[in-house]
Tab-separated table of C-alpha atoms and ligand atoms in Angstrom:
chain	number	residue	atom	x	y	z
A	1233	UNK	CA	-11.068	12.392	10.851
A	1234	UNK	CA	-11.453	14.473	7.933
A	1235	UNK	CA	-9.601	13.314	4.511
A	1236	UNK	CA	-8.600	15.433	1.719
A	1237	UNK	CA	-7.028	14.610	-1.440
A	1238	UNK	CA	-4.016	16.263	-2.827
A	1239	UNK	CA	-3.458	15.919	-6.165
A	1240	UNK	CA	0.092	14.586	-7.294
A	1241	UNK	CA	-0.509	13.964	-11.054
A	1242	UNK	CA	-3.186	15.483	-12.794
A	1243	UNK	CA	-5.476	14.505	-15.346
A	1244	UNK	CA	-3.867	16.029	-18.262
A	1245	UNK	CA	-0.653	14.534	-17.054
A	1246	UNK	CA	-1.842	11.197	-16.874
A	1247	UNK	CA	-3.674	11.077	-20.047
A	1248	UNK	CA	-0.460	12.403	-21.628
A	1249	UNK	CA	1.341	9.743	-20.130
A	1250	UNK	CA	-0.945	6.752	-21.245
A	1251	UNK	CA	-0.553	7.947	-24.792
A	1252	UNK	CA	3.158	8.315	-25.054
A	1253	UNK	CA	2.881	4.483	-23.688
A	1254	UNK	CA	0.213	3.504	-26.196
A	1255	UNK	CA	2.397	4.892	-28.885
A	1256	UNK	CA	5.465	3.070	-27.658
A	1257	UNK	CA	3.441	-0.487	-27.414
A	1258	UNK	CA	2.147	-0.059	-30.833
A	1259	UNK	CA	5.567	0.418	-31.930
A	1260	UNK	CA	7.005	-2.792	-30.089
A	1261	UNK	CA	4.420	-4.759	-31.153
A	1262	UNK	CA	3.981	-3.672	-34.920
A	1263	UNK	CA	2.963	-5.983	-36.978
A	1264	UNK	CA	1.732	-8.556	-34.254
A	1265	UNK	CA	-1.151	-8.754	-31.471
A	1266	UNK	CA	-1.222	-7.750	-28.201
A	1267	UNK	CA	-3.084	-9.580	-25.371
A	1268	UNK	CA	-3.631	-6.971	-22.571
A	1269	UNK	CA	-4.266	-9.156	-19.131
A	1270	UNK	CA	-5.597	-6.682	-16.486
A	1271	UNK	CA	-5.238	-7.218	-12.673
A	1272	UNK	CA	-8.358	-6.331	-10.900
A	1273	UNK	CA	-9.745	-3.824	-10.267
A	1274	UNK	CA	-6.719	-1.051	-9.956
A	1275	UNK	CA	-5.749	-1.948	-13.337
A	1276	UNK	CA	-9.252	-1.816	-14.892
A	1277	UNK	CA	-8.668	2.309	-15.822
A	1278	UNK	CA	-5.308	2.632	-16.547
A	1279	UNK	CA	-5.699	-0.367	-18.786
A	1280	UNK	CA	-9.045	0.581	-21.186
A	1281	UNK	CA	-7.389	4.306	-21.452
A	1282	UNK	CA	-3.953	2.284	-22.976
A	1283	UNK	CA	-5.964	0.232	-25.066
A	1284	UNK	CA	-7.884	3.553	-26.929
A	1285	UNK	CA	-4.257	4.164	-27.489
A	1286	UNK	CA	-2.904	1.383	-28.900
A	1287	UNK	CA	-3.305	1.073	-33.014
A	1288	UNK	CA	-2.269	-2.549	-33.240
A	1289	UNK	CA	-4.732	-5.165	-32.968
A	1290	UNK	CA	-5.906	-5.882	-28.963
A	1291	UNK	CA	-7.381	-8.642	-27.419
A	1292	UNK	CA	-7.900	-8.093	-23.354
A	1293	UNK	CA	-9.124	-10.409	-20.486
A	1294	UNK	CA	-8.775	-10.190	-16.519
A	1295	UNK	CA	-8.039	-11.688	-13.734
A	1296	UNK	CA	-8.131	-10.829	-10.005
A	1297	UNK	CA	-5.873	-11.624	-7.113
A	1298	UNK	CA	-5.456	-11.223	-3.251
A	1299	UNK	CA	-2.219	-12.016	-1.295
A	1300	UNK	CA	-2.914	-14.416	1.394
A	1301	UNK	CA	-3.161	-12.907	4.735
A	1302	UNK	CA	-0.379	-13.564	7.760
A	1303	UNK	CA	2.883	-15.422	7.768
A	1304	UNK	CA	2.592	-16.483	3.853
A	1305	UNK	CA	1.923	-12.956	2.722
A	1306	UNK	CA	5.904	-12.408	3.145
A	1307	UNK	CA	6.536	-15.179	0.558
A	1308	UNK	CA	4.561	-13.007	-1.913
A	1309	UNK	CA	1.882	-16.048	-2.509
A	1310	UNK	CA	-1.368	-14.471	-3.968
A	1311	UNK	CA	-4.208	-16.399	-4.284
A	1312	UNK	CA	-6.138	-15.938	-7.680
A	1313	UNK	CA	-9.988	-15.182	-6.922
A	1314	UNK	CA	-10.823	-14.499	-10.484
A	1315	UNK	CA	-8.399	-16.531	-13.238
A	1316	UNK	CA	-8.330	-15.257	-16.524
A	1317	UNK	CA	-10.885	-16.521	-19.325
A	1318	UNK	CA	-8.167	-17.144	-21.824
A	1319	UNK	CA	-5.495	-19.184	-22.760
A	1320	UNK	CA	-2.079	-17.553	-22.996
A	1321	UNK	CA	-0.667	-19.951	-25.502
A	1322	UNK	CA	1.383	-18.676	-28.188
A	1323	UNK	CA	0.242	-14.758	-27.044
A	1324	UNK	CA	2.013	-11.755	-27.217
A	1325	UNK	CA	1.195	-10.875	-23.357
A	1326	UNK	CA	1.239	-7.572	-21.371
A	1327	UNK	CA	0.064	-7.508	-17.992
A	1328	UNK	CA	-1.555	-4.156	-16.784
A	1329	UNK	CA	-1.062	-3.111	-13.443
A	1330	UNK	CA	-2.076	-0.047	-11.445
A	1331	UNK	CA	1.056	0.058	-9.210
A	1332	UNK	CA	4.568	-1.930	-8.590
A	1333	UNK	CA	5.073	-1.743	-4.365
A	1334	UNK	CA	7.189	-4.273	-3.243
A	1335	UNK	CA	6.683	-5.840	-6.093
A	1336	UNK	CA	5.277	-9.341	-4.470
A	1337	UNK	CA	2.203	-9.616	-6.137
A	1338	UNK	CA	3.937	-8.998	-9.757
A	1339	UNK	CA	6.923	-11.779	-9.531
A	1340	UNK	CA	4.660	-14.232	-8.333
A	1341	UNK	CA	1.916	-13.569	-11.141
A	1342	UNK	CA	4.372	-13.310	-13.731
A	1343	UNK	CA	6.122	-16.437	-12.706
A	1344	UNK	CA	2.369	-18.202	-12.545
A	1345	UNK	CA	1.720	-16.413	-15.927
A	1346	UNK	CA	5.115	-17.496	-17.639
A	1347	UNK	CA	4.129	-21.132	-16.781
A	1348	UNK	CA	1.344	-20.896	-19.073
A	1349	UNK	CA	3.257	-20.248	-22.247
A	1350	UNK	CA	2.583	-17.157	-23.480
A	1351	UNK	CA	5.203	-16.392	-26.533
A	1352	UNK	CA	6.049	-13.315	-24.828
A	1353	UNK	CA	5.336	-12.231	-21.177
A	1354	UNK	CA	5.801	-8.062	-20.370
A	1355	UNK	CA	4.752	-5.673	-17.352
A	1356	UNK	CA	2.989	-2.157	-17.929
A	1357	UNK	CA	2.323	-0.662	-15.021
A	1358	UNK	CA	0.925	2.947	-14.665
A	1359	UNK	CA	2.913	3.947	-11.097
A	1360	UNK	CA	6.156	2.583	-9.662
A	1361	UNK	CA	7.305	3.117	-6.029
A	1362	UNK	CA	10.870	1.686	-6.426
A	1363	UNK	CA	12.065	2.321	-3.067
A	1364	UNK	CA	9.493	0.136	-1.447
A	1365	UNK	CA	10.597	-2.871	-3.880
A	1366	UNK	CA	11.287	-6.464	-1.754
A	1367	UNK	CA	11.512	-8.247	-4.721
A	1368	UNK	CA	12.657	-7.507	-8.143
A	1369	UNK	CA	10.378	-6.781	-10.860
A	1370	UNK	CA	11.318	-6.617	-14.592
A	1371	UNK	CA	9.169	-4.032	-15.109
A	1372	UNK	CA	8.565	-3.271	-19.392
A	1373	UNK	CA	6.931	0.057	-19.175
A	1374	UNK	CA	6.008	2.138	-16.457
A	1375	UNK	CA	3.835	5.509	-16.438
A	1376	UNK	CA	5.507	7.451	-13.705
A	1377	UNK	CA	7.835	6.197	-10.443
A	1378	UNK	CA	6.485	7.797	-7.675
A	1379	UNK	CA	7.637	8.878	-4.071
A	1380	UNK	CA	6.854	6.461	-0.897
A	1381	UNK	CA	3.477	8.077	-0.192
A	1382	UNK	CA	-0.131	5.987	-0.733
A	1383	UNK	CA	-1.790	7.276	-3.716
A	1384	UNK	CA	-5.495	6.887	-4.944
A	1385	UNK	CA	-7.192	7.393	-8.011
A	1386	UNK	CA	-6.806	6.264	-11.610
A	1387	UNK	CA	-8.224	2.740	-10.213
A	1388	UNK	CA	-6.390	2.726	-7.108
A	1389	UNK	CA	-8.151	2.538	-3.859
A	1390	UNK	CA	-8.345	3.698	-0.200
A	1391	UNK	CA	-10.677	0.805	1.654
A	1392	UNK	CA	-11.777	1.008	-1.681
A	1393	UNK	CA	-12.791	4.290	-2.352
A	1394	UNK	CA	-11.522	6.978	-4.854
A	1395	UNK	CA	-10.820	4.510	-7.620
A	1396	UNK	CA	-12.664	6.433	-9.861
A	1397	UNK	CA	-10.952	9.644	-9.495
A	1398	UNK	CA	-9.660	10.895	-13.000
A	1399	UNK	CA	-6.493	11.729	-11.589
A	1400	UNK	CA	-3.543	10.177	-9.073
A	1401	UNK	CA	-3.780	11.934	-5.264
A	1402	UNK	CA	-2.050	11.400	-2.206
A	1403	UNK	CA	-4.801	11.047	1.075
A	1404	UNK	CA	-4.349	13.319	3.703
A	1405	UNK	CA	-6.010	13.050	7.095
A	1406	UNK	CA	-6.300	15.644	9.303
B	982	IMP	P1	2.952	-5.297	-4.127
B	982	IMP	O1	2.755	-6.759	-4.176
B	982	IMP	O2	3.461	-4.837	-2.790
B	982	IMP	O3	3.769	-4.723	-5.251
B	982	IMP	O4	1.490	-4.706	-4.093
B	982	IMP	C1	0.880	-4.127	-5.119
B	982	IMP	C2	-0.565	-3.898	-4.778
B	982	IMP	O5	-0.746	-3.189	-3.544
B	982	IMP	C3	-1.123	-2.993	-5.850
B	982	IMP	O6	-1.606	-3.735	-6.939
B	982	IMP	C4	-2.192	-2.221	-5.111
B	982	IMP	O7	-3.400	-2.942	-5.144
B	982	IMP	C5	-1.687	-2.146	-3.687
B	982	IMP	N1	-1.010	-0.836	-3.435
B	982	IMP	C6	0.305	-0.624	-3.266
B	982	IMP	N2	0.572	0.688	-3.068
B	982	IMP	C7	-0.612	1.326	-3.123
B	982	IMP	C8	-1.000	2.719	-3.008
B	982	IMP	O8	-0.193	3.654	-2.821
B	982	IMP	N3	-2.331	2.976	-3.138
B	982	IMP	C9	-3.256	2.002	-3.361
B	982	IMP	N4	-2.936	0.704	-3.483
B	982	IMP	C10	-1.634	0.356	-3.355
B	983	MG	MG1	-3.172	-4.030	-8.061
């Protein structure tokens, strides 16, 4: 089957997007450091393009995380394969995501995150599919809400491919 990639927000869109963010979080957080945690790997673009763009100071670690497989997937447990290096005491925390589906993944991270006492806790993610949410998200700043349709690029993957398209697509297979 042949795939194709349509493209549903383009570079220059994107890139204008990330700014206007990075310009928004330096204005939040004037005056105070930020402590960008990234969630591997979709987040890994979208989150060194927002830090070029934010002018107050940045420190940045990562983490990765898979949701368990079968019955427990529904209770949106994830399993942490890579914990961060860092201590979130006393930080002024944003976690960078690529994208906010049912939004599983998110409340249990940021519940797991929370417990580590962080003096603030917020969500940046660069795509948001609200109409596939199960579970609520508080979601802090968000690049662009997007139709029910999978998407790849920017960091985000199809069987982990096309991450490191410069721009967001929808797959097509014909
Ligand atoms: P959630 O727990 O359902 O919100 O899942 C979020 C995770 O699913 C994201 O971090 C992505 O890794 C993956 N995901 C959700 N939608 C897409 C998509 O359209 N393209 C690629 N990955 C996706
Ligand atoms: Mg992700």
């Amino acid at each position: 089957m042949a795939e194709r990639v349509k493209i549903l927000l383009s570079e220059e869109e994107v890139n204008k997007r990330i700014s206007e963010i990075g310009e928004q979080i330096s204005k939040d957080y004037a005056g105070k450091q930020v402590h960008l945690v990234c969630v591997l790997k979709g987040g890994a673009f979208f989150m060194c393009e927002l830090a070029k763009r934010i002018t107050v100071p940045v420190s940045m670690d990562f983490m990765s995380v898979s949701s368990y497989g079968g019955d427990t997937k529904s209770s949106g447990v994830v399993k942490i394969v890579k914990d961060l290096d860092e201590s979130l005491k006393d930080k002024d925390v944003i976690v960078v995501e690529d994208i906010v589906d049912s939004g599983r993944t998110l409340s249990y991270l940021l519940e797991l995150l929370e417990q580590r006492g962080p003096k603030s806790l917020s969500l940046c993610t660069l795509l948001d599919k609200p109409d596939r949410r199960v579970i609520d998200v508080k979601v802090d700043y968000t690049g662009f809400q997007i139709p029910d349709e999978f998407v790849v690029g920017y960091g985000l993957d199809y069987d982990q491919r096309y991450r490191n398209l410069p721009y967001i697509g929808v797959v097509e297979l014909d």
